[in-house]
Amino acid sequence: MSQLLSLARAAQLVGVPRGVLQKMVLTGELAAFDGKIDVDELRRAFPAAVIDDAGAFEKVTQIRETAFGRRVRERTLPSQEVLAQRLFAQGQELADLRRLAQAYHALVVEAQSRIAQLAAADRRWVDVMDMLEQGLKRVLGAEPAGTLDAMVNVLQLISAQVTVLPSGRQFLVEGNDSILQAGLKAGMRFAYGCGTGTCGLCKARVVSGEVRPIQHSDYPLSEAEKQQGYVLLCTQTAVTDVAVETLEARGPADIPAQDLVATVRAIEPLAPDTRLLHLQTPRSNRLRFLAGQSVTLGVAGEHGDVQQVAPLASCPCDERNLHFHIARDDDAPLAQALFAGGIRTGMPVSVRGPSGDFVLDAESARPLVLVACDTGFAPIKSLLEHAMAGEQVEAFDLYWLATRTDGHYLANQCRAWAAAFDNFSHRLLTDGSPAAGAWQVVEAVVASRRELAQCDVFVAGPAEFVQPAVQGLQGAGALPGRTHALVL
């Protein structure tokens, strides 16, 4: 009997983004039943999906990790306890199937015996006996379970699926990740604060399935909450496939203002006049933000405090490590301090925010047209990484205009994305004038023949670039309600 898989499981099995399967279902290329896909239907659509392909999928996953700028960590199996529980559950399921098969076998044998008795007295029952025997030969002679069937069972051992209610969104928990960690990596917008079981902001109700604590919690859940199935997502991992009930942030209004102190983890030159400022928050006080948002950075200096509003260049899925692309700017005191050596590794930096509505539509799977000028690439990068992690967006088109001598300081990043994602394309353009370059970008977008009315458009850069770019893109068909602009 064939199995029905969720989109998340099916995508993991054949090594494609979930958005690809969603599009195939919408266009009728892939049949779905109540939101699930039959293994046989998956085999028909992906006939070349065999175990050897898992290596290619793992390679893409690794490229994703490095392309996101996160530390590459070895994919580990779940803990021995979790693995044992999953094996036990699978053993129970196998035992139930064996008992069912034995019952069916006994019923068939009894039916054969009874029909044989009837056939001895009435020759018309001979045809019934022949039909039963031929049917049994056909069923018992069928091909054994294929590669996909075997892989389904393996994947159920090494990862568990989480369904979020009431949204219905799904993601997988791999290795020793908590449900919160896995959800953030998959682009979920969960409420959270400390990530260490102290604040209680990630409290959610387990509707079905089994979870297991993986770290101590100081937050006191009441007995009534425990009886109702409430847990802290940051302290629990999924043992079996589970459904949890919790609210997700839909937009900037759902993200509270925060004030914390981070530490300078690293300062790296991206180009002669561009620096990567890497801050790390305390484990007990992480920054919750949406991709594309900005924060106010503050540093205490010898001649007074300096501040600067800066867009985040990192993905919310790694909320402790905050990246910023800081350009040399004589009019920005914090940038001056950074390039003058006034900001050093290990120094405290205040972080206030987040702010801004330059964010993705959480419900949209529409293609993204992302347009950046110079360090406007920073918030665009954040949007890209978050959308890629969510595996929901249909396609990504990036246009990056360079007007400074630093050029496209992360061109290798763009090439890594292009190698890892079939649905990602990029154009790197150069012009000495932001205004003139804006029209060059518009011409490139129009030449791509992308239907802008069906896309979400994001434009980031200096005012002299953003204004003509937005005007030109809307003139080419982009809808005002789906066009987002950020002036740096």
Tab-separated table of C-alpha atoms in Angstrom:
chain	number	residue	atom	x	y	z
A	1	MET	CA	0.000	0.000	0.000
A	2	SER	CA	1.468	3.344	-1.041
A	3	GLN	CA	2.160	6.132	1.446
A	4	LEU	CA	0.929	9.720	1.494
A	5	LEU	CA	3.625	12.306	2.235
A	6	SER	CA	3.416	15.952	3.234
A	7	LEU	CA	5.008	18.489	0.891
A	8	ALA	CA	7.867	18.953	3.359
A	9	ARG	CA	8.618	15.215	3.439
A	10	ALA	CA	8.257	14.851	-0.321
A	11	ALA	CA	10.585	17.792	-0.986
A	12	GLN	CA	13.189	16.364	1.385
A	13	LEU	CA	12.908	12.973	-0.277
A	14	VAL	CA	13.558	14.076	-3.872
A	15	GLY	CA	15.857	16.985	-2.972
A	16	VAL	CA	13.912	19.951	-4.368
A	17	PRO	CA	12.542	23.070	-2.642
A	18	ARG	CA	8.999	22.764	-1.314
A	19	GLY	CA	7.967	25.662	-3.564
A	20	VAL	CA	8.780	23.564	-6.656
A	21	LEU	CA	6.324	20.867	-5.572
A	22	GLN	CA	3.698	23.489	-4.693
A	23	LYS	CA	3.948	24.926	-8.191
A	24	MET	CA	3.707	21.446	-9.760
A	25	VAL	CA	0.546	20.760	-7.747
A	26	LEU	CA	-1.003	24.085	-8.794
A	27	THR	CA	-0.235	23.474	-12.485
A	28	GLY	CA	-1.526	19.901	-12.365
A	29	GLU	CA	1.875	18.278	-12.997
A	30	LEU	CA	1.656	16.546	-9.626
A	31	ALA	CA	-1.510	15.157	-8.056
A	32	ALA	CA	-2.174	15.911	-4.392
A	33	PHE	CA	-4.715	14.401	-2.017
A	34	ASP	CA	-5.779	16.631	0.897
A	35	GLY	CA	-2.472	18.467	0.640
A	36	LYS	CA	-0.402	15.266	0.555
A	37	ILE	CA	1.426	13.464	-2.246
A	38	ASP	CA	1.323	9.742	-2.937
A	39	VAL	CA	4.758	8.077	-3.107
A	40	ASP	CA	3.804	6.442	-6.412
A	41	GLU	CA	2.829	9.848	-7.818
A	42	LEU	CA	6.159	11.251	-6.620
A	43	ARG	CA	7.982	8.365	-8.288
A	44	ARG	CA	6.147	9.101	-11.546
A	45	ALA	CA	7.082	12.791	-11.469
A	46	PHE	CA	10.695	12.158	-10.376
A	47	PRO	CA	11.683	8.816	-11.942
A	48	ALA	CA	15.382	9.499	-11.420
A	49	ALA	CA	15.038	10.043	-7.666
A	50	VAL	CA	17.235	7.307	-6.216
A	51	ILE	CA	19.452	7.056	-3.156
A	52	ASP	CA	22.480	8.308	-5.086
A	53	ASP	CA	20.688	11.623	-5.530
A	54	ALA	CA	20.810	12.182	-1.784
A	55	GLY	CA	24.434	13.170	-2.189
A	56	ALA	CA	23.455	15.960	-4.549
A	57	PHE	CA	20.807	17.129	-2.118
A	58	GLU	CA	23.313	17.166	0.739
A	59	LYS	CA	25.690	19.161	-1.450
A	60	VAL	CA	23.007	21.766	-2.118
A	61	THR	CA	22.228	21.897	1.602
A	62	GLN	CA	25.889	22.535	2.353
A	63	ILE	CA	26.065	25.269	-0.288
A	64	ARG	CA	23.028	26.841	1.332
A	65	GLU	CA	24.758	26.852	4.690
A	66	THR	CA	27.904	28.487	3.330
A	67	ALA	CA	25.954	30.854	1.082
A	68	PHE	CA	23.965	32.053	4.089
A	69	GLY	CA	27.220	33.004	5.795
A	70	ARG	CA	26.465	30.768	8.756
A	71	ARG	CA	28.916	28.442	10.371
A	72	VAL	CA	28.820	25.113	8.588
A	73	ARG	CA	27.906	22.471	11.130
A	74	GLU	CA	27.960	18.762	10.645
A	75	ARG	CA	24.503	17.286	10.177
A	76	THR	CA	24.123	15.025	13.203
A	77	LEU	CA	21.679	12.285	14.014
A	78	PRO	CA	19.182	12.851	16.810
A	79	SER	CA	20.249	11.910	20.321
A	80	GLN	CA	20.346	8.215	21.172
A	81	GLU	CA	17.197	8.582	23.285
A	82	VAL	CA	15.205	10.259	20.497
A	83	LEU	CA	16.472	7.788	17.903
A	84	ALA	CA	15.519	4.875	20.174
A	85	GLN	CA	12.015	6.276	20.631
A	86	ARG	CA	11.571	6.705	16.882
A	87	LEU	CA	12.821	3.160	16.257
A	88	PHE	CA	10.405	1.868	18.887
A	89	ALA	CA	7.494	3.740	17.274
A	90	GLN	CA	8.455	2.380	13.853
A	91	GLY	CA	8.712	-1.104	15.351
A	92	GLN	CA	5.212	-0.774	16.788
A	93	GLU	CA	3.895	0.325	13.405
A	94	LEU	CA	5.619	-2.636	11.731
A	95	ALA	CA	4.165	-5.029	14.322
A	96	ASP	CA	0.667	-3.636	13.735
A	97	LEU	CA	1.073	-4.088	9.980
A	98	ARG	CA	2.340	-7.642	10.494
A	99	ARG	CA	-0.688	-8.512	12.658
A	100	LEU	CA	-2.978	-6.981	10.039
A	101	ALA	CA	-1.265	-8.944	7.247
A	102	GLN	CA	-1.599	-12.168	9.247
A	103	ALA	CA	-5.303	-11.507	9.809
A	104	TYR	CA	-5.814	-10.866	6.086
A	105	HIS	CA	-3.869	-14.041	5.271
A	106	ALA	CA	-6.035	-16.118	7.601
A	107	LEU	CA	-9.168	-14.605	6.069
A	108	VAL	CA	-7.995	-15.378	2.511
A	109	VAL	CA	-7.076	-18.972	3.427
A	110	GLU	CA	-10.488	-19.449	5.040
A	111	ALA	CA	-12.201	-17.949	1.970
A	112	GLN	CA	-10.217	-20.243	-0.360
A	113	SER	CA	-11.229	-23.287	1.689
A	114	ARG	CA	-14.873	-22.275	1.746
A	115	ILE	CA	-14.959	-21.547	-2.021
A	116	ALA	CA	-13.307	-24.915	-2.720
A	117	GLN	CA	-16.087	-26.639	-0.779
A	118	LEU	CA	-18.735	-24.696	-2.701
A	119	ALA	CA	-17.007	-25.455	-6.046
A	120	ALA	CA	-17.164	-29.176	-5.326
A	121	ALA	CA	-20.946	-28.932	-5.228
A	122	ASP	CA	-21.450	-26.154	-7.792
A	123	ARG	CA	-19.052	-25.692	-10.783
A	124	ARG	CA	-19.974	-22.000	-11.009
A	125	TRP	CA	-17.731	-21.369	-7.988
A	126	VAL	CA	-14.704	-22.609	-9.947
A	127	ASP	CA	-14.511	-19.284	-11.792
A	128	VAL	CA	-14.595	-17.429	-8.464
A	129	MET	CA	-11.747	-19.593	-7.169
A	130	ASP	CA	-9.688	-18.945	-10.324
A	131	MET	CA	-10.308	-15.194	-10.056
A	132	LEU	CA	-9.158	-15.194	-6.414
A	133	GLU	CA	-6.004	-17.197	-7.181
A	134	GLN	CA	-5.089	-14.994	-10.153
A	135	GLY	CA	-5.648	-11.889	-8.056
A	136	LEU	CA	-3.398	-13.214	-5.303
A	137	LYS	CA	-0.653	-14.065	-7.807
A	138	ARG	CA	-0.875	-10.568	-9.249
A	139	VAL	CA	-0.665	-8.862	-5.849
A	140	LEU	CA	2.008	-11.141	-4.382
A	141	GLY	CA	4.057	-10.928	-7.573
A	142	ALA	CA	4.157	-7.133	-7.536
A	143	GLU	CA	7.500	-5.376	-7.399
A	144	PRO	CA	8.986	-4.977	-3.917
A	145	ALA	CA	9.108	-1.583	-2.253
A	146	GLY	CA	11.340	0.754	-4.217
A	147	THR	CA	14.018	3.225	-3.223
A	148	LEU	CA	11.576	6.005	-2.398
A	149	ASP	CA	9.604	3.782	-0.027
A	150	ALA	CA	12.790	2.794	1.788
A	151	MET	CA	13.982	6.400	1.961
A	152	VAL	CA	10.677	7.502	3.514
A	153	ASN	CA	11.286	5.148	6.433
A	154	VAL	CA	14.893	6.302	6.838
A	155	LEU	CA	13.930	9.990	6.801
A	156	GLN	CA	11.266	9.389	9.425
A	157	LEU	CA	14.024	8.069	11.674
A	158	ILE	CA	16.461	10.954	11.287
A	159	SER	CA	13.955	13.820	11.212
A	160	ALA	CA	10.502	14.635	12.517
A	161	GLN	CA	7.885	16.821	10.874
A	162	VAL	CA	6.209	19.706	12.695
A	163	THR	CA	2.869	21.128	11.573
A	164	VAL	CA	2.093	24.602	12.907
A	165	LEU	CA	-1.530	25.389	13.719
A	166	PRO	CA	-3.579	27.293	12.732
A	167	SER	CA	-1.398	28.315	9.747
A	168	GLY	CA	-0.804	24.734	8.567
A	169	ARG	CA	2.837	25.470	7.696
A	170	GLN	CA	5.265	22.575	8.062
A	171	PHE	CA	8.973	22.077	8.657
A	172	LEU	CA	11.384	19.321	9.662
A	173	VAL	CA	13.380	18.981	12.874
A	174	GLU	CA	16.796	17.500	12.129
A	175	GLY	CA	19.675	16.439	14.317
A	176	ASN	CA	19.558	17.744	17.881
A	177	ASP	CA	17.778	20.996	17.047
A	178	SER	CA	14.993	22.251	19.253
A	179	ILE	CA	11.623	22.850	17.610
A	180	LEU	CA	12.301	26.603	17.848
A	181	GLN	CA	15.725	26.331	16.182
A	182	ALA	CA	14.384	24.158	13.372
A	183	GLY	CA	11.436	26.491	12.838
A	184	LEU	CA	13.614	29.598	12.596
A	185	LYS	CA	15.913	27.855	10.111
A	186	ALA	CA	12.855	27.022	8.013
A	187	GLY	CA	11.718	30.653	7.950
A	188	MET	CA	9.022	30.472	10.643
A	189	ARG	CA	8.157	33.674	12.497
A	190	PHE	CA	7.729	32.254	15.989
A	191	ALA	CA	7.622	34.394	19.113
A	192	TYR	CA	10.744	33.923	21.245
A	193	GLY	CA	13.132	35.826	23.464
A	194	CYS	CA	15.936	34.069	25.296
A	195	GLY	CA	16.145	30.706	23.537
A	196	THR	CA	17.262	29.148	26.835
A	197	GLY	CA	13.965	28.326	28.562
A	198	THR	CA	13.856	31.418	30.749
A	199	CYS	CA	11.439	33.984	29.284
A	200	GLY	CA	8.535	31.757	28.214
A	201	LEU	CA	7.784	33.712	25.031
A	202	CYS	CA	8.013	30.596	22.841
A	203	LYS	CA	5.305	28.776	24.796
A	204	ALA	CA	3.112	26.631	22.533
A	205	ARG	CA	0.603	23.804	22.871
A	206	VAL	CA	1.408	20.334	21.556
A	207	VAL	CA	-1.786	19.156	19.866
A	208	SER	CA	-0.532	15.744	18.741
A	209	GLY	CA	2.680	13.763	18.670
A	210	GLU	CA	5.471	13.347	21.190
A	211	VAL	CA	8.161	15.837	22.222
A	212	ARG	CA	11.157	15.510	24.522
A	213	PRO	CA	13.091	18.127	26.558
A	214	ILE	CA	16.677	18.689	25.433
A	215	GLN	CA	17.634	21.452	27.860
A	216	HIS	CA	16.644	22.666	31.320
A	217	SER	CA	13.975	25.344	31.658
A	218	ASP	CA	13.683	27.906	34.459
A	219	TYR	CA	10.317	29.143	33.236
A	220	PRO	CA	7.531	27.802	35.506
A	221	LEU	CA	4.671	26.302	33.521
A	222	SER	CA	1.543	25.902	35.645
A	223	GLU	CA	0.059	22.454	36.218
A	224	ALA	CA	-2.968	23.469	34.149
A	225	GLU	CA	-0.696	24.450	31.240
A	226	LYS	CA	1.191	21.165	31.485
A	227	GLN	CA	-2.076	19.222	31.454
A	228	GLN	CA	-3.140	21.103	28.318
A	229	GLY	CA	0.117	20.197	26.563
A	230	TYR	CA	1.971	23.514	26.733
A	231	VAL	CA	5.763	23.424	26.335
A	232	LEU	CA	8.571	25.841	25.516
A	233	LEU	CA	9.643	25.292	21.913
A	234	CYS	CA	13.242	26.284	22.703
A	235	THR	CA	13.641	23.421	25.181
A	236	GLN	CA	11.890	20.624	23.269
A	237	THR	CA	12.667	18.522	20.228
A	238	ALA	CA	10.195	16.414	18.273
A	239	VAL	CA	10.360	12.656	18.826
A	240	THR	CA	7.556	11.861	16.398
A	241	ASP	CA	5.737	13.971	13.837
A	242	VAL	CA	3.939	16.612	15.887
A	243	ALA	CA	1.394	19.399	15.547
A	244	VAL	CA	1.860	22.520	17.685
A	245	GLU	CA	-0.516	25.404	18.186
A	246	THR	CA	1.128	28.822	18.293
A	247	LEU	CA	0.822	32.245	16.701
A	248	GLU	CA	3.341	33.524	14.154
A	249	ALA	CA	4.279	37.116	13.438
A	250	ARG	CA	2.507	38.366	10.325
A	251	GLY	CA	4.292	41.707	10.065
A	252	PRO	CA	6.417	44.354	11.821
A	253	ALA	CA	3.568	45.255	14.201
A	254	ASP	CA	3.910	41.800	15.789
A	255	ILE	CA	7.606	42.272	16.617
A	256	PRO	CA	8.211	44.078	19.939
A	257	ALA	CA	10.807	46.832	20.333
A	258	GLN	CA	13.954	45.494	21.976
A	259	ASP	CA	16.990	47.049	23.604
A	260	LEU	CA	20.031	44.845	24.131
A	261	VAL	CA	23.805	44.925	24.227
A	262	ALA	CA	25.723	42.790	21.734
A	263	THR	CA	29.437	42.145	21.376
A	264	VAL	CA	31.599	42.773	18.326
A	265	ARG	CA	32.458	39.274	17.145
A	266	ALA	CA	34.417	40.267	14.034
A	267	ILE	CA	35.161	43.122	11.649
A	268	GLU	CA	36.042	41.998	8.141
A	269	PRO	CA	36.897	44.014	5.019
A	270	LEU	CA	34.464	43.227	2.205
A	271	ALA	CA	36.152	45.855	0.019
A	272	PRO	CA	38.446	48.854	0.621
A	273	ASP	CA	35.507	51.066	1.646
A	274	THR	CA	33.056	48.458	2.969
A	275	ARG	CA	33.245	46.526	6.232
A	276	LEU	CA	31.291	43.575	7.569
A	277	LEU	CA	30.398	44.299	11.196
A	278	HIS	CA	29.515	41.024	12.932
A	279	LEU	CA	27.768	41.365	16.293
A	280	GLN	CA	26.743	38.536	18.580
A	281	THR	CA	23.938	38.818	21.121
A	282	PRO	CA	23.912	37.089	24.533
A	283	ARG	CA	22.398	33.600	24.535
A	284	SER	CA	19.749	34.786	26.972
A	285	ASN	CA	18.757	37.924	25.033
A	286	ARG	CA	18.483	37.420	21.283
A	287	LEU	CA	17.205	39.907	18.737
A	288	ARG	CA	13.884	38.992	17.189
A	289	PHE	CA	13.426	40.686	13.818
A	290	LEU	CA	12.030	40.198	10.335
A	291	ALA	CA	14.249	39.966	7.271
A	292	GLY	CA	14.762	43.411	5.730
A	293	GLN	CA	14.409	45.373	8.972
A	294	SER	CA	16.928	47.803	10.487
A	295	VAL	CA	18.233	48.583	13.977
A	296	THR	CA	19.953	51.520	15.663
A	297	LEU	CA	23.534	50.728	16.661
A	298	GLY	CA	25.241	52.687	19.432
A	299	VAL	CA	28.852	52.750	20.576
A	300	ALA	CA	30.413	54.671	23.457
A	301	GLY	CA	33.414	56.651	22.233
A	302	GLU	CA	36.070	58.915	23.705
A	303	HIS	CA	34.238	61.989	22.430
A	304	GLY	CA	30.716	60.816	23.241
A	305	ASP	CA	28.320	58.158	22.045
A	306	VAL	CA	27.826	57.576	18.326
A	307	GLN	CA	24.765	56.046	16.694
A	308	GLN	CA	23.713	54.899	13.252
A	309	VAL	CA	20.650	53.216	11.793
A	310	ALA	CA	21.763	50.158	9.819
A	311	PRO	CA	19.808	47.472	7.946
A	312	LEU	CA	20.516	43.897	8.967
A	313	ALA	CA	22.291	41.835	6.325
A	314	SER	CA	21.706	38.503	8.055
A	315	CYS	CA	18.826	36.050	8.224
A	316	PRO	CA	16.463	35.928	11.238
A	317	CYS	CA	17.118	32.178	11.264
A	318	ASP	CA	20.450	32.920	12.996
A	319	GLU	CA	19.209	35.510	15.456
A	320	ARG	CA	22.328	35.626	17.645
A	321	ASN	CA	24.689	36.567	14.824
A	322	LEU	CA	23.864	39.980	13.371
A	323	HIS	CA	25.644	41.171	10.224
A	324	PHE	CA	25.862	44.732	8.880
A	325	HIS	CA	27.515	46.151	5.753
A	326	ILE	CA	29.022	49.492	6.771
A	327	ALA	CA	30.304	51.797	4.024
A	328	ARG	CA	32.903	54.505	4.584
A	329	ASP	CA	30.918	57.697	5.149
A	330	ASP	CA	32.283	60.956	6.558
A	331	ASP	CA	28.753	61.999	7.522
A	332	ALA	CA	28.095	58.866	9.632
A	333	PRO	CA	29.858	58.972	13.041
A	334	LEU	CA	29.630	55.224	13.647
A	335	ALA	CA	31.069	54.449	10.207
A	336	GLN	CA	33.857	56.941	10.892
A	337	ALA	CA	34.635	55.221	14.198
A	338	LEU	CA	34.647	51.803	12.547
A	339	PHE	CA	37.090	52.758	9.785
A	340	ALA	CA	39.266	54.727	12.224
A	341	GLY	CA	39.697	51.687	14.460
A	342	GLY	CA	37.487	53.035	17.234
A	343	ILE	CA	35.347	49.912	17.153
A	344	ARG	CA	37.204	46.710	17.942
A	345	THR	CA	36.518	43.025	18.490
A	346	GLY	CA	35.045	42.365	21.932
A	347	MET	CA	33.552	45.841	22.370
A	348	PRO	CA	29.919	46.206	23.498
A	349	VAL	CA	27.467	47.716	21.011
A	350	SER	CA	23.920	48.706	21.922
A	351	VAL	CA	21.215	47.446	19.579
A	352	ARG	CA	17.740	49.034	19.523
A	353	GLY	CA	14.929	47.935	17.269
A	354	PRO	CA	13.934	46.488	14.943
A	355	SER	CA	12.295	49.092	12.732
A	356	GLY	CA	10.952	49.302	9.202
A	357	ASP	CA	8.365	47.563	7.037
A	358	PHE	CA	10.703	46.476	4.230
A	359	VAL	CA	9.646	42.874	4.840
A	360	LEU	CA	8.303	39.837	3.004
A	361	ASP	CA	4.643	38.905	2.814
A	362	ALA	CA	4.510	35.781	4.989
A	363	GLU	CA	1.651	34.293	2.961
A	364	SER	CA	3.052	34.983	-0.515
A	365	ALA	CA	4.781	32.481	-2.776
A	366	ARG	CA	5.027	35.014	-5.609
A	367	PRO	CA	8.382	35.499	-7.401
A	368	LEU	CA	10.670	38.114	-5.859
A	369	VAL	CA	12.308	40.870	-7.894
A	370	LEU	CA	15.081	42.272	-5.686
A	371	VAL	CA	16.861	45.465	-6.706
A	372	ALA	CA	19.847	46.900	-4.814
A	373	CYS	CA	22.282	49.753	-5.231
A	374	ASP	CA	25.659	49.531	-3.458
A	375	THR	CA	25.145	48.633	0.261
A	376	GLY	CA	21.419	48.392	-0.400
A	377	PHE	CA	22.475	44.797	-1.007
A	378	ALA	CA	22.524	44.265	2.792
A	379	PRO	CA	18.741	44.209	3.437
A	380	ILE	CA	18.198	42.471	0.086
A	381	LYS	CA	20.572	39.714	1.224
A	382	SER	CA	18.572	39.328	4.436
A	383	LEU	CA	15.336	38.994	2.449
A	384	LEU	CA	16.889	36.471	0.074
A	385	GLU	CA	18.272	34.232	2.788
A	386	HIS	CA	15.002	34.198	4.701
A	387	ALA	CA	12.939	33.447	1.588
A	388	MET	CA	15.336	30.680	0.552
A	389	ALA	CA	15.124	29.120	4.011
A	390	GLY	CA	11.332	29.097	3.782
A	391	GLU	CA	11.368	27.244	0.425
A	392	GLN	CA	8.054	28.855	-0.460
A	393	VAL	CA	8.894	31.562	-2.988
A	394	GLU	CA	8.640	30.487	-6.616
A	395	ALA	CA	11.669	32.362	-8.024
A	396	PHE	CA	14.254	35.028	-7.163
A	397	ASP	CA	15.579	37.687	-9.570
A	398	LEU	CA	18.392	39.856	-8.173
A	399	TYR	CA	19.640	43.075	-9.812
A	400	TRP	CA	22.590	44.741	-8.090
A	401	LEU	CA	23.892	48.106	-9.283
A	402	ALA	CA	27.368	49.223	-8.175
A	403	THR	CA	28.204	52.931	-8.351
A	404	ARG	CA	31.232	52.955	-6.014
A	405	THR	CA	34.756	51.739	-6.599
A	406	ASP	CA	34.066	48.855	-4.192
A	407	GLY	CA	31.839	47.359	-6.878
A	408	HIS	CA	29.902	44.163	-6.148
A	409	TYR	CA	31.710	43.297	-2.944
A	410	LEU	CA	29.857	39.990	-2.504
A	411	ALA	CA	29.702	38.805	-6.105
A	412	ASN	CA	30.908	35.365	-4.990
A	413	GLN	CA	27.867	35.148	-2.730
A	414	CYS	CA	25.606	35.683	-5.728
A	415	ARG	CA	27.411	32.992	-7.699
A	416	ALA	CA	27.021	30.577	-4.761
A	417	TRP	CA	23.272	31.201	-4.709
A	418	ALA	CA	23.098	30.648	-8.468
A	419	ALA	CA	24.909	27.323	-8.082
A	420	ALA	CA	22.663	26.180	-5.234
A	421	PHE	CA	19.236	27.288	-6.455
A	422	ASP	CA	17.831	26.637	-9.917
A	423	ASN	CA	15.173	29.318	-9.412
A	424	PHE	CA	17.686	32.101	-8.635
A	425	SER	CA	19.023	34.500	-11.277
A	426	HIS	CA	21.148	37.626	-10.878
A	427	ARG	CA	22.473	40.550	-12.888
A	428	LEU	CA	25.412	42.652	-11.716
A	429	LEU	CA	25.372	46.128	-13.260
A	430	THR	CA	27.695	49.120	-13.002
A	431	ASP	CA	27.132	52.848	-13.480
A	432	GLY	CA	28.783	55.925	-12.016
A	433	SER	CA	25.411	57.586	-11.396
A	434	PRO	CA	22.720	56.047	-9.143
A	435	ALA	CA	19.951	57.810	-11.089
A	436	ALA	CA	21.213	56.714	-14.507
A	437	GLY	CA	21.944	53.248	-13.172
A	438	ALA	CA	18.362	52.963	-11.930
A	439	TRP	CA	17.066	53.154	-15.497
A	440	GLN	CA	19.672	50.617	-16.577
A	441	VAL	CA	18.272	48.261	-13.920
A	442	VAL	CA	14.692	48.893	-15.069
A	443	GLU	CA	15.668	48.042	-18.649
A	444	ALA	CA	17.287	44.797	-17.466
A	445	VAL	CA	14.168	43.827	-15.500
A	446	VAL	CA	11.919	44.542	-18.487
A	447	ALA	CA	14.226	42.514	-20.753
A	448	SER	CA	13.828	39.500	-18.452
A	449	ARG	CA	10.136	39.337	-19.470
A	450	ARG	CA	9.136	38.643	-15.886
A	451	GLU	CA	5.449	39.513	-15.332
A	452	LEU	CA	5.949	42.218	-12.681
A	453	ALA	CA	2.264	42.354	-11.761
A	454	GLN	CA	2.653	38.802	-10.430
A	455	CYS	CA	5.765	39.607	-8.352
A	456	ASP	CA	6.741	41.184	-5.049
A	457	VAL	CA	9.305	43.916	-5.776
A	458	PHE	CA	11.904	45.226	-3.302
A	459	VAL	CA	14.197	48.197	-4.010
A	460	ALA	CA	16.969	49.366	-1.633
A	461	GLY	CA	19.647	52.024	-1.999
A	462	PRO	CA	20.204	55.795	-1.915
A	463	ALA	CA	17.272	58.128	-2.590
A	464	GLU	CA	18.584	59.171	-6.021
A	465	PHE	CA	18.445	55.505	-7.037
A	466	VAL	CA	15.290	54.303	-5.293
A	467	GLN	CA	12.913	56.964	-6.604
A	468	PRO	CA	13.548	56.474	-10.355
A	469	ALA	CA	13.845	52.695	-9.950
A	470	VAL	CA	10.435	52.436	-8.259
A	471	GLN	CA	8.920	54.796	-10.827
A	472	GLY	CA	10.321	52.779	-13.727
A	473	LEU	CA	9.351	49.383	-12.310
A	474	GLN	CA	5.797	50.480	-11.592
A	475	GLY	CA	5.620	51.902	-15.089
A	476	ALA	CA	6.645	48.447	-16.339
A	477	GLY	CA	3.805	46.747	-14.469
A	478	ALA	CA	4.830	46.370	-10.819
A	479	LEU	CA	1.850	46.926	-8.519
A	480	PRO	CA	2.198	49.747	-5.938
A	481	GLY	CA	0.863	47.501	-3.172
A	482	ARG	CA	3.554	44.909	-3.902
A	483	THR	CA	6.435	47.350	-4.393
A	484	HIS	CA	8.567	48.007	-1.313
A	485	ALA	CA	11.282	50.654	-1.081
A	486	LEU	CA	14.039	51.317	1.456
A	487	VAL	CA	16.104	54.497	1.259
A	488	LEU	CA	19.522	54.273	2.898
